[in-house]
Amino acid sequence: MGSELIFRGHEAQPMADSYSPKPLKPWFYVARPIRYILREQRLVFVLVGIAIATVGFTFFPTSRTSHGNGYVSIPNTFVEHDLAHYSQRPLYQQGVGLKTWNSGGKIPLGLKRKGLRIVVTGGAGFVGSHLVDRLIERGDSVIVVDNFFTGRKENVMHHFGNPRFELIRHDVVEPLLLEVDQIYHLACPASPVHYKFNPVKTIKTNVVGTLNMLGLAKRVGARFLLTSTSEVYGDPLQHPQVETYWGNVNPIGVRSCYDEGKRTAETLTMDYHRGAGVEVRIARIFNTYGPRMCIDDGRVVSNFVAQALRKQPLTVYGDGKQTRSFQYVSDLVEGLIRLMEGEHVGPFNLGNPGEFTMLELAKVVQESIDPDAKIEYRPNTEDDPHKRKPDITKAKEQLGWEPKVSLRKGLPLMVKDFRQRIFGDHKEGGATTTI
Ligand code: NAD
Ligand code: UDP
Ligand code: UDP
Protein backbone atom coordinates (compact mmCIF):
# COMPACT_ATOMS: atom_id res chain seq x y z
CA MET A 1 0.00 0.00 0.00
CA GLY A 2 2.68 2.45 1.12
CA SER A 3 4.59 2.07 -2.16
CA GLU A 4 1.65 3.63 -4.09
CA LEU A 5 2.36 6.96 -2.39
CA ILE A 6 5.97 7.00 -3.57
CA PHE A 7 6.91 9.53 -6.29
CA ARG A 8 7.07 7.72 -9.64
CA GLY A 9 8.04 10.59 -11.95
CA HIS A 10 11.47 9.06 -12.51
CA GLU A 11 9.82 5.94 -14.04
CA ALA A 12 8.67 8.00 -17.08
CA GLN A 13 12.12 9.38 -17.95
CA PRO A 14 12.75 9.36 -21.74
CA MET A 15 15.11 6.77 -23.11
CA ALA A 16 18.27 8.17 -24.58
CA ASP A 17 17.66 6.99 -28.19
CA SER A 18 13.83 7.16 -28.30
CA TYR A 19 11.92 8.60 -31.35
CA SER A 20 11.58 12.41 -31.51
CA PRO A 21 9.40 14.02 -34.22
CA LYS A 22 10.77 16.71 -36.58
CA PRO A 23 10.04 20.29 -35.44
CA LEU A 24 6.85 21.64 -37.09
CA LYS A 25 6.96 24.50 -39.60
CA PRO A 26 5.84 27.96 -38.23
CA TRP A 27 2.81 28.13 -40.62
CA PHE A 28 1.40 25.05 -38.91
CA TYR A 29 0.82 27.04 -35.69
CA VAL A 30 -0.87 29.91 -37.57
CA ALA A 31 -3.19 27.61 -39.52
CA ARG A 32 -4.21 25.53 -36.49
CA PRO A 33 -6.95 27.94 -35.17
CA ILE A 34 -8.34 28.37 -38.69
CA ARG A 35 -8.58 24.61 -39.16
CA TYR A 36 -10.27 24.38 -35.77
CA ILE A 37 -12.90 27.01 -36.74
CA LEU A 38 -13.63 25.31 -40.08
CA ARG A 39 -14.08 21.96 -38.38
CA GLU A 40 -17.61 21.21 -37.02
CA GLN A 41 -19.13 24.45 -38.54
CA ARG A 42 -17.72 26.71 -35.82
CA LEU A 43 -17.34 29.45 -38.45
CA VAL A 44 -21.14 29.76 -38.52
CA PHE A 45 -21.17 30.57 -34.78
CA VAL A 46 -18.45 33.19 -35.17
CA LEU A 47 -20.38 34.93 -37.98
CA VAL A 48 -23.62 34.89 -35.97
CA GLY A 49 -21.76 36.47 -33.01
CA ILE A 50 -20.38 39.27 -35.18
CA ALA A 51 -23.86 39.93 -36.58
CA ILE A 52 -25.40 40.24 -33.08
CA ALA A 53 -22.66 42.65 -31.95
CA THR A 54 -23.16 44.82 -35.05
CA VAL A 55 -26.92 45.06 -34.45
CA GLY A 56 -26.30 45.93 -30.78
CA PHE A 57 -23.92 48.82 -31.48
CA THR A 58 -26.10 50.17 -34.30
CA PHE A 59 -29.29 50.41 -32.25
CA PHE A 60 -27.84 51.23 -28.79
CA PRO A 61 -25.36 54.05 -29.31
CA THR A 62 -22.99 55.35 -26.63
CA SER A 63 -24.35 57.84 -24.10
CA ARG A 64 -22.85 61.21 -23.16
CA THR A 65 -23.99 61.82 -19.64
CA SER A 66 -25.53 60.23 -16.61
CA HIS A 67 -28.26 61.36 -14.23
CA GLY A 68 -28.41 61.05 -10.51
CA ASN A 69 -31.43 58.78 -10.73
CA GLY A 70 -29.17 56.03 -12.00
CA TYR A 71 -30.20 56.35 -15.61
CA VAL A 72 -28.02 57.34 -18.53
CA SER A 73 -29.11 59.53 -21.39
CA ILE A 74 -28.12 62.32 -23.76
CA PRO A 75 -29.73 65.56 -22.55
CA ASN A 76 -31.64 67.15 -25.42
CA THR A 77 -30.76 70.69 -24.36
CA PHE A 78 -27.00 70.10 -24.29
CA VAL A 79 -25.42 73.05 -26.04
CA GLU A 80 -23.02 72.35 -28.86
CA HIS A 81 -19.82 73.41 -27.13
CA ASP A 82 -20.78 71.24 -24.18
CA LEU A 83 -20.77 68.20 -26.43
CA ALA A 84 -17.52 69.17 -28.08
CA HIS A 85 -15.99 69.81 -24.68
CA TYR A 86 -17.31 66.55 -23.32
CA SER A 87 -15.89 64.44 -26.11
CA GLN A 88 -12.43 65.77 -25.27
CA ARG A 89 -12.66 64.46 -21.72
CA PRO A 90 -10.58 61.63 -20.39
CA LEU A 91 -12.18 58.25 -19.88
CA TYR A 92 -12.74 58.52 -16.13
CA GLN A 93 -14.70 61.70 -16.85
CA GLN A 94 -16.82 60.36 -19.70
CA GLY A 95 -17.39 57.21 -17.73
CA VAL A 96 -16.69 53.68 -18.81
CA GLY A 97 -18.64 50.49 -18.91
CA LEU A 98 -22.30 50.70 -17.99
CA LYS A 99 -22.35 54.44 -17.46
CA THR A 100 -21.66 55.09 -21.13
CA TRP A 101 -23.92 52.40 -22.42
CA ASN A 102 -27.26 53.78 -23.43
CA SER A 103 -30.26 51.70 -24.35
CA GLY A 104 -32.80 54.24 -25.49
CA GLY A 105 -32.00 56.55 -22.57
CA LYS A 106 -31.94 54.11 -19.66
CA ILE A 107 -29.72 51.42 -18.26
CA PRO A 108 -31.56 48.11 -18.48
CA LEU A 109 -33.28 46.92 -15.35
CA GLY A 110 -31.04 44.97 -13.02
CA LEU A 111 -27.84 46.71 -14.12
CA LYS A 112 -26.38 49.33 -11.79
CA ARG A 113 -25.08 52.77 -12.83
CA LYS A 114 -21.32 53.07 -12.52
CA GLY A 115 -20.22 55.36 -9.69
CA LEU A 116 -18.63 58.73 -10.36
CA ARG A 117 -15.50 60.14 -8.80
CA ILE A 118 -16.49 63.30 -6.96
CA VAL A 119 -14.63 65.96 -4.98
CA VAL A 120 -16.48 67.76 -2.21
CA THR A 121 -14.48 70.75 -0.98
CA GLY A 122 -15.58 71.67 2.53
CA GLY A 123 -16.94 68.13 2.81
CA ALA A 124 -16.15 67.90 6.54
CA GLY A 125 -18.45 70.84 7.26
CA PHE A 126 -22.15 70.92 8.06
CA VAL A 127 -23.71 70.84 4.56
CA GLY A 128 -20.77 69.06 2.93
CA SER A 129 -20.89 66.07 5.26
CA HIS A 130 -24.58 65.45 4.56
CA LEU A 131 -23.90 65.72 0.83
CA VAL A 132 -21.06 63.20 1.16
CA ASP A 133 -23.42 60.76 2.91
CA ARG A 134 -25.83 60.93 -0.02
CA LEU A 135 -23.13 60.51 -2.68
CA ILE A 136 -21.55 57.55 -0.92
CA GLU A 137 -24.99 56.01 -0.39
CA ARG A 138 -25.77 56.12 -4.12
CA GLY A 139 -22.47 54.39 -4.98
CA ASP A 140 -20.09 57.20 -5.91
CA SER A 141 -16.46 57.58 -4.82
CA VAL A 142 -15.95 60.74 -2.81
CA ILE A 143 -12.82 62.74 -2.08
CA VAL A 144 -13.32 65.30 0.70
CA VAL A 145 -10.93 68.25 0.60
CA ASP A 146 -11.04 70.31 3.79
CA ASN A 147 -8.69 72.42 5.92
CA PHE A 148 -10.87 71.84 9.05
CA PHE A 149 -11.28 75.55 9.74
CA THR A 150 -14.94 75.02 10.66
CA GLY A 151 -15.31 71.38 9.62
CA ARG A 152 -14.78 68.36 11.88
CA LYS A 153 -13.47 64.86 11.22
CA GLU A 154 -16.36 63.57 13.33
CA ASN A 155 -18.76 64.64 10.57
CA VAL A 156 -17.28 62.14 8.11
CA MET A 157 -15.67 59.61 10.45
CA HIS A 158 -18.35 57.03 9.75
CA HIS A 159 -16.93 56.68 6.21
CA PHE A 160 -13.37 55.92 7.34
CA GLY A 161 -12.40 52.48 6.07
CA ASN A 162 -14.76 52.69 3.11
CA PRO A 163 -12.61 52.26 -0.02
CA ARG A 164 -14.89 54.71 -1.86
CA PHE A 165 -14.08 57.50 0.61
CA GLU A 166 -10.95 59.66 0.90
CA LEU A 167 -10.21 62.62 3.14
CA ILE A 168 -7.51 65.13 2.22
CA ARG A 169 -6.45 67.92 4.60
CA HIS A 170 -5.87 70.71 2.13
CA ASP A 171 -6.53 74.43 1.84
CA VAL A 172 -8.23 75.27 -1.47
CA VAL A 173 -6.25 78.51 -1.62
CA GLU A 174 -3.36 76.25 -2.70
CA PRO A 175 -3.47 74.45 -6.09
CA LEU A 176 -4.53 70.82 -6.11
CA LEU A 177 -4.15 68.07 -8.69
CA LEU A 178 -6.82 65.36 -8.80
CA GLU A 179 -8.68 63.38 -11.47
CA VAL A 180 -12.45 63.55 -10.99
CA ASP A 181 -15.82 63.72 -12.75
CA GLN A 182 -17.56 66.31 -10.59
CA ILE A 183 -16.57 69.03 -8.11
CA TYR A 184 -18.97 70.27 -5.45
CA HIS A 185 -17.22 73.42 -4.22
CA LEU A 186 -18.40 74.22 -0.69
CA ALA A 187 -15.17 75.19 1.04
CA CYS A 188 -15.84 78.48 2.84
CA PRO A 189 -17.00 79.31 6.35
CA ALA A 190 -20.72 80.11 6.30
CA SER A 191 -21.46 81.59 9.71
CA PRO A 192 -20.97 85.38 10.03
CA VAL A 193 -18.94 84.84 13.22
CA HIS A 194 -16.58 82.48 11.39
CA TYR A 195 -16.21 84.39 8.13
CA LYS A 196 -15.63 87.71 9.92
CA PHE A 197 -12.95 86.09 12.11
CA ASN A 198 -10.33 86.40 9.35
CA PRO A 199 -11.92 88.40 6.52
CA VAL A 200 -8.84 88.37 4.28
CA LYS A 201 -8.70 84.58 4.49
CA THR A 202 -12.44 84.44 3.71
CA ILE A 203 -12.11 86.46 0.52
CA LYS A 204 -9.00 84.49 -0.50
CA THR A 205 -10.92 81.25 0.00
CA ASN A 206 -13.75 82.55 -2.15
CA VAL A 207 -11.62 84.04 -4.91
CA VAL A 208 -8.35 82.08 -5.05
CA GLY A 209 -9.94 78.87 -3.77
CA THR A 210 -12.71 79.03 -6.37
CA LEU A 211 -10.19 79.91 -9.10
CA ASN A 212 -8.11 76.84 -8.22
CA MET A 213 -11.12 74.53 -8.24
CA LEU A 214 -12.25 75.96 -11.58
CA GLY A 215 -8.70 75.46 -12.91
CA LEU A 216 -8.94 71.85 -11.76
CA ALA A 217 -12.36 71.46 -13.41
CA LYS A 218 -10.98 72.90 -16.66
CA ARG A 219 -7.93 70.63 -16.65
CA VAL A 220 -9.79 67.39 -16.13
CA GLY A 221 -13.11 68.35 -17.79
CA ALA A 222 -15.10 67.93 -14.58
CA ARG A 223 -18.49 69.48 -13.91
CA PHE A 224 -18.26 72.19 -11.24
CA LEU A 225 -20.94 73.30 -8.77
CA LEU A 226 -20.50 76.47 -6.72
CA THR A 227 -22.37 76.86 -3.46
CA SER A 228 -23.08 80.57 -3.51
CA THR A 229 -25.39 82.30 -1.09
CA SER A 230 -28.45 84.47 -0.63
CA GLU A 231 -25.94 87.02 0.71
CA VAL A 232 -25.25 88.01 -2.91
CA TYR A 233 -28.58 89.89 -2.65
CA GLY A 234 -27.17 91.84 0.34
CA ASP A 235 -29.86 93.82 2.19
CA PRO A 236 -32.39 93.22 -0.59
CA LEU A 237 -34.69 95.93 -1.92
CA GLN A 238 -36.75 93.31 -3.76
CA HIS A 239 -38.79 90.78 -1.82
CA PRO A 240 -38.88 87.80 -2.20
CA GLN A 241 -35.56 87.54 -4.02
CA VAL A 242 -35.57 86.28 -7.61
CA GLU A 243 -32.39 85.09 -9.34
CA THR A 244 -32.55 88.02 -11.77
CA TYR A 245 -32.23 90.53 -8.92
CA TRP A 246 -28.67 91.94 -8.76
CA GLY A 247 -28.71 92.77 -5.07
CA ASN A 248 -27.92 95.61 -2.71
CA VAL A 249 -24.50 94.85 -1.28
CA ASN A 250 -22.12 97.03 0.70
CA PRO A 251 -18.71 96.46 -0.95
CA ILE A 252 -16.68 97.80 2.00
CA GLY A 253 -18.58 96.52 5.03
CA VAL A 254 -17.78 93.81 7.56
CA ARG A 255 -19.81 91.20 5.64
CA SER A 256 -18.23 92.12 2.28
CA CYS A 257 -15.45 89.51 2.52
CA TYR A 258 -18.20 86.90 2.27
CA ASP A 259 -20.85 88.68 0.16
CA GLU A 260 -18.45 90.15 -2.38
CA GLY A 261 -16.28 87.02 -2.20
CA LYS A 262 -19.23 84.87 -3.26
CA ARG A 263 -20.25 87.38 -5.93
CA THR A 264 -16.73 87.19 -7.37
CA ALA A 265 -16.85 83.41 -7.12
CA GLU A 266 -20.04 83.49 -9.22
CA THR A 267 -18.33 85.79 -11.74
CA LEU A 268 -15.33 83.45 -12.01
CA THR A 269 -17.63 80.48 -12.42
CA MET A 270 -19.49 82.09 -15.31
CA ASP A 271 -16.25 83.29 -16.93
CA TYR A 272 -14.77 79.77 -16.88
CA HIS A 273 -18.06 78.54 -18.36
CA ARG A 274 -18.17 81.11 -21.16
CA GLY A 275 -14.43 81.42 -21.72
CA ALA A 276 -13.11 77.91 -21.14
CA GLY A 277 -16.25 75.80 -21.75
CA VAL A 278 -16.27 74.42 -18.19
CA GLU A 279 -19.63 72.86 -17.29
CA VAL A 280 -20.78 74.80 -14.26
CA ARG A 281 -23.74 75.01 -11.86
CA ILE A 282 -24.49 77.77 -9.36
CA ALA A 283 -26.66 77.37 -6.25
CA ARG A 284 -27.64 80.36 -4.13
CA ILE A 285 -28.26 78.81 -0.74
CA PHE A 286 -30.56 80.41 1.82
CA ASN A 287 -30.23 79.87 5.60
CA THR A 288 -29.93 76.15 6.27
CA TYR A 289 -30.04 74.26 9.58
CA GLY A 290 -29.83 70.68 10.78
CA PRO A 291 -27.71 68.13 12.66
CA ARG A 292 -23.90 68.62 12.65
CA MET A 293 -24.04 72.44 12.63
CA CYS A 294 -21.24 73.83 14.79
CA ILE A 295 -22.81 74.30 18.22
CA ASP A 296 -21.26 77.70 18.88
CA ASP A 297 -21.05 79.07 15.36
CA GLY A 298 -23.15 82.12 16.21
CA ARG A 299 -25.85 81.42 13.63
CA VAL A 300 -29.31 82.09 14.90
CA VAL A 301 -30.76 78.55 14.82
CA SER A 302 -27.70 76.95 16.44
CA ASN A 303 -27.53 79.76 19.02
CA PHE A 304 -31.22 79.50 20.01
CA VAL A 305 -31.21 75.69 20.18
CA ALA A 306 -28.00 75.51 22.24
CA GLN A 307 -29.19 78.32 24.52
CA ALA A 308 -32.59 76.70 25.15
CA LEU A 309 -30.95 73.34 25.92
CA ARG A 310 -28.44 74.97 28.30
CA LYS A 311 -31.28 76.89 30.02
CA GLN A 312 -29.79 80.21 28.89
CA PRO A 313 -31.83 83.12 27.51
CA LEU A 314 -32.33 83.23 23.72
CA THR A 315 -30.33 86.18 22.36
CA VAL A 316 -32.44 88.16 19.91
CA TYR A 317 -30.43 90.76 18.01
CA GLY A 318 -32.02 94.16 17.31
CA ASP A 319 -35.81 94.27 17.58
CA GLY A 320 -36.10 90.67 16.34
CA LYS A 321 -38.35 91.73 13.45
CA GLN A 322 -35.78 90.97 10.74
CA THR A 323 -36.76 87.87 8.73
CA ARG A 324 -35.03 84.76 7.41
CA SER A 325 -36.29 81.60 5.68
CA PHE A 326 -34.95 78.37 7.14
CA GLN A 327 -34.32 75.26 5.10
CA TYR A 328 -33.65 71.79 6.48
CA VAL A 329 -30.34 70.33 5.29
CA SER A 330 -31.75 67.23 3.52
CA ASP A 331 -33.84 69.49 1.27
CA LEU A 332 -30.72 71.45 0.34
CA VAL A 333 -28.70 68.31 -0.42
CA GLU A 334 -31.46 67.05 -2.71
CA GLY A 335 -31.46 70.41 -4.51
CA LEU A 336 -27.68 70.42 -4.93
CA ILE A 337 -27.64 66.93 -6.41
CA ARG A 338 -30.51 67.71 -8.78
CA LEU A 339 -28.73 70.86 -9.89
CA MET A 340 -25.44 69.04 -10.49
CA GLU A 341 -27.11 66.23 -12.44
CA GLY A 342 -29.48 68.49 -14.39
CA GLU A 343 -28.90 70.49 -17.53
CA HIS A 344 -29.22 74.05 -16.22
CA VAL A 345 -26.37 76.31 -15.17
CA GLY A 346 -28.39 78.52 -12.84
CA PRO A 347 -28.05 80.44 -10.63
CA PHE A 348 -30.81 78.77 -8.65
CA ASN A 349 -32.19 79.88 -5.31
CA LEU A 350 -32.24 76.86 -2.97
CA GLY A 351 -34.16 77.71 0.16
CA ASN A 352 -37.41 77.28 2.02
CA PRO A 353 -39.82 80.13 1.31
CA GLY A 354 -41.35 79.85 4.82
CA GLU A 355 -40.40 83.24 6.29
CA PHE A 356 -39.96 83.87 10.04
CA THR A 357 -39.03 86.91 12.13
CA MET A 358 -36.34 86.12 14.70
CA LEU A 359 -38.96 86.52 17.42
CA GLU A 360 -41.16 83.93 15.67
CA LEU A 361 -38.18 81.61 15.42
CA ALA A 362 -37.54 82.05 19.15
CA LYS A 363 -41.16 81.04 19.78
CA VAL A 364 -40.79 77.84 17.72
CA VAL A 365 -37.62 76.99 19.67
CA GLN A 366 -39.44 77.62 22.97
CA GLU A 367 -42.29 75.32 21.86
CA SER A 368 -39.85 72.58 20.80
CA ILE A 369 -37.44 72.69 23.75
CA ASP A 370 -38.41 74.83 26.70
CA PRO A 371 -41.56 76.99 26.89
CA ASP A 372 -40.02 78.88 29.84
CA ALA A 373 -36.90 79.93 27.91
CA LYS A 374 -36.35 83.68 28.33
CA ILE A 375 -35.59 86.13 25.53
CA GLU A 376 -32.75 88.63 25.87
CA TYR A 377 -32.36 91.51 23.42
CA ARG A 378 -28.86 92.37 22.15
CA PRO A 379 -27.68 95.09 19.76
CA ASN A 380 -27.76 93.94 16.16
CA THR A 381 -24.66 93.42 14.06
CA GLU A 382 -23.55 95.76 11.28
CA ASP A 383 -25.13 95.47 7.81
CA ASP A 384 -27.60 92.81 8.95
CA PRO A 385 -30.10 92.23 6.10
CA HIS A 386 -33.64 93.17 7.16
CA LYS A 387 -35.47 90.46 5.29
CA ARG A 388 -34.77 87.41 3.22
CA LYS A 389 -37.02 84.96 1.42
CA PRO A 390 -36.29 83.00 -1.73
CA ASP A 391 -38.45 82.94 -4.80
CA ILE A 392 -37.96 79.31 -5.85
CA THR A 393 -40.13 79.30 -8.99
CA LYS A 394 -37.07 78.66 -11.20
CA ALA A 395 -35.88 75.67 -9.14
CA LYS A 396 -39.41 74.24 -9.10
CA GLU A 397 -39.80 74.54 -12.85
CA GLN A 398 -36.31 73.62 -14.07
CA LEU A 399 -35.09 71.21 -11.38
CA GLY A 400 -38.44 69.84 -10.23
CA TRP A 401 -37.27 70.68 -6.70
CA GLU A 402 -38.91 72.20 -3.67
CA PRO A 403 -38.29 71.81 0.05
CA LYS A 404 -40.35 69.22 1.90
CA VAL A 405 -39.37 69.68 5.56
CA SER A 406 -41.03 72.45 7.55
CA LEU A 407 -39.23 74.20 10.42
CA ARG A 408 -41.47 72.48 12.97
CA LYS A 409 -40.54 69.05 11.57
CA GLY A 410 -36.84 69.70 11.03
CA LEU A 411 -36.04 71.48 14.27
CA PRO A 412 -36.60 68.45 16.56
CA LEU A 413 -34.04 66.46 14.50
CA MET A 414 -31.47 69.14 15.07
CA VAL A 415 -32.40 69.39 18.75
CA LYS A 416 -31.79 65.64 19.17
CA ASP A 417 -28.30 65.98 17.67
CA PHE A 418 -27.45 69.06 19.76
CA ARG A 419 -28.72 67.38 22.94
CA GLN A 420 -26.41 64.42 22.33
CA ARG A 421 -23.41 66.62 21.60
CA ILE A 422 -23.96 69.13 24.41
CA PHE A 423 -24.76 66.63 27.14
CA GLY A 424 -22.14 64.14 26.00
CA ASP A 425 -24.31 61.20 25.01
CA HIS A 426 -22.30 60.00 22.02
CA LYS A 427 -23.93 56.60 21.81
CA GLU A 428 -26.44 57.70 19.18
CA GLY A 429 -23.99 60.09 17.46
CA GLY A 430 -23.34 60.44 13.73
CA ALA A 431 -26.66 62.20 13.25
CA THR A 432 -28.21 61.85 9.85
CA THR A 433 -30.74 63.94 8.00
CA THR A 434 -33.43 61.29 7.84
CA ILE A 435 -36.94 62.47 8.49
P1 NAD B 1 -19.33 75.03 7.28
O1 NAD B 1 -18.52 76.14 7.86
O2 NAD B 1 -19.94 74.06 8.20
O3 NAD B 1 -18.50 74.23 6.20
C1 NAD B 1 -17.50 74.81 5.41
C2 NAD B 1 -16.37 73.81 5.26
O4 NAD B 1 -15.35 74.37 4.43
C3 NAD B 1 -15.70 73.47 6.59
O5 NAD B 1 -15.54 72.07 6.68
C4 NAD B 1 -14.38 74.19 6.54
O6 NAD B 1 -13.39 73.58 7.33
C5 NAD B 1 -14.08 74.15 5.06
N1 NAD B 1 -13.19 75.22 4.62
C6 NAD B 1 -13.28 76.55 4.89
N2 NAD B 1 -12.28 77.20 4.29
C7 NAD B 1 -11.55 76.28 3.61
C8 NAD B 1 -10.37 76.34 2.81
N3 NAD B 1 -9.76 77.49 2.56
N4 NAD B 1 -9.91 75.19 2.28
C9 NAD B 1 -10.51 74.01 2.52
N5 NAD B 1 -11.61 73.88 3.27
C10 NAD B 1 -12.12 75.02 3.82
O7 NAD B 1 -20.45 75.74 6.39
P2 NAD B 1 -21.73 75.10 5.70
O8 NAD B 1 -22.90 75.66 6.37
O9 NAD B 1 -21.59 73.65 5.56
O10 NAD B 1 -21.62 75.79 4.27
C11 NAD B 1 -21.12 75.11 3.14
C12 NAD B 1 -21.18 76.04 1.94
O11 NAD B 1 -22.52 76.46 1.70
C13 NAD B 1 -20.34 77.30 2.08
O12 NAD B 1 -19.72 77.58 0.85
C14 NAD B 1 -21.35 78.36 2.39
O13 NAD B 1 -20.95 79.63 1.96
C15 NAD B 1 -22.58 77.86 1.64
N6 NAD B 1 -23.81 78.37 2.26
C16 NAD B 1 -24.27 77.83 3.41
C17 NAD B 1 -25.42 78.35 4.00
C18 NAD B 1 -25.97 77.79 5.27
O14 NAD B 1 -26.96 78.32 5.78
N7 NAD B 1 -25.42 76.73 5.81
C19 NAD B 1 -26.08 79.42 3.40
C20 NAD B 1 -25.56 79.95 2.23
C21 NAD B 1 -24.43 79.41 1.65
N1 UDP C 1 -5.18 74.57 -10.78
C1 UDP C 1 -5.28 73.61 -9.79
N2 UDP C 1 -5.42 72.30 -10.18
C2 UDP C 1 -5.47 71.92 -11.47
C3 UDP C 1 -5.39 72.90 -12.46
C4 UDP C 1 -5.24 74.25 -12.08
O1 UDP C 1 -5.26 73.89 -8.60
O2 UDP C 1 -5.60 70.73 -11.72
C5 UDP C 1 -5.02 75.98 -10.39
C6 UDP C 1 -3.81 76.61 -10.99
O3 UDP C 1 -2.73 76.50 -10.08
C7 UDP C 1 -4.21 78.05 -11.20
C8 UDP C 1 -5.72 78.03 -11.20
O4 UDP C 1 -6.11 76.70 -10.90
O5 UDP C 1 -3.80 78.84 -10.13
C9 UDP C 1 -6.34 78.43 -12.51
O6 UDP C 1 -5.88 77.53 -13.49
P1 UDP C 1 -5.98 77.88 -15.04
O7 UDP C 1 -5.36 76.75 -15.76
O8 UDP C 1 -7.36 78.23 -15.39
O9 UDP C 1 -5.17 79.21 -15.16
P2 UDP C 1 -3.61 79.49 -15.25
O10 UDP C 1 -2.87 78.39 -14.54
O11 UDP C 1 -3.33 79.50 -16.69
O12 UDP C 1 -3.47 80.80 -14.59
N1 UDP D 1 -29.50 86.56 15.19
C1 UDP D 1 -30.16 86.69 16.41
N2 UDP D 1 -29.63 86.07 17.49
C2 UDP D 1 -28.51 85.31 17.44
C3 UDP D 1 -27.85 85.17 16.20
C4 UDP D 1 -28.37 85.80 15.10
O1 UDP D 1 -31.19 87.36 16.52
O2 UDP D 1 -28.12 84.76 18.47
C5 UDP D 1 -30.08 87.19 13.99
C6 UDP D 1 -29.10 87.98 13.15
O3 UDP D 1 -29.07 89.32 13.58
C7 UDP D 1 -29.73 87.85 11.77
C8 UDP D 1 -30.44 86.53 11.80
O4 UDP D 1 -30.53 86.14 13.17
O5 UDP D 1 -30.68 88.86 11.59
C9 UDP D 1 -29.73 85.42 11.05
O6 UDP D 1 -28.40 85.39 11.45
P1 UDP D 1 -27.41 84.22 11.07
O7 UDP D 1 -26.09 84.59 11.64
O8 UDP D 1 -27.96 82.91 11.45
O9 UDP D 1 -27.36 84.21 9.47
P2 UDP D 1 -27.31 85.33 8.36
O10 UDP D 1 -28.57 85.16 7.62
O11 UDP D 1 -27.21 86.68 8.97
O12 UDP D 1 -26.11 85.00 7.58
GROMACS .gro file of C-alpha atoms in nm, residues 59-75 97-114:
model
   35
   59PHE     CA    1  -2.929   5.041  -3.225
   60PHE     CA    2  -2.784   5.123  -2.879
   61PRO     CA    3  -2.536   5.405  -2.931
   62THR     CA    4  -2.299   5.535  -2.663
   63SER     CA    5  -2.435   5.784  -2.410
   64ARG     CA    6  -2.285   6.121  -2.316
   65THR     CA    7  -2.399   6.182  -1.964
   66SER     CA    8  -2.553   6.023  -1.661
   67HIS     CA    9  -2.826   6.136  -1.423
   68GLY     CA   10  -2.841   6.105  -1.051
   69ASN     CA   11  -3.143   5.878  -1.073
   70GLY     CA   12  -2.917   5.603  -1.200
   71TYR     CA   13  -3.020   5.635  -1.561
   72VAL     CA   14  -2.802   5.734  -1.853
   73SER     CA   15  -2.911   5.953  -2.139
   74ILE     CA   16  -2.812   6.232  -2.376
   75PRO     CA   17  -2.973   6.556  -2.255
   97GLY     CA   18  -1.864   5.049  -1.891
   98LEU     CA   19  -2.230   5.070  -1.799
   99LYS     CA   20  -2.235   5.444  -1.746
  100THR     CA   21  -2.166   5.509  -2.113
  101TRP     CA   22  -2.392   5.240  -2.242
  102ASN     CA   23  -2.726   5.378  -2.343
  103SER     CA   24  -3.026   5.170  -2.435
  104GLY     CA   25  -3.280   5.424  -2.549
  105GLY     CA   26  -3.200   5.655  -2.257
  106LYS     CA   27  -3.194   5.411  -1.966
  107ILE     CA   28  -2.972   5.142  -1.826
  108PRO     CA   29  -3.156   4.811  -1.848
  109LEU     CA   30  -3.328   4.692  -1.535
  110GLY     CA   31  -3.104   4.497  -1.302
  111LEU     CA   32  -2.784   4.671  -1.412
  112LYS     CA   33  -2.638   4.933  -1.179
  113ARG     CA   34  -2.508   5.277  -1.283
  114LYS     CA   35  -2.132   5.307  -1.252
   0.00000   0.00000   0.00000
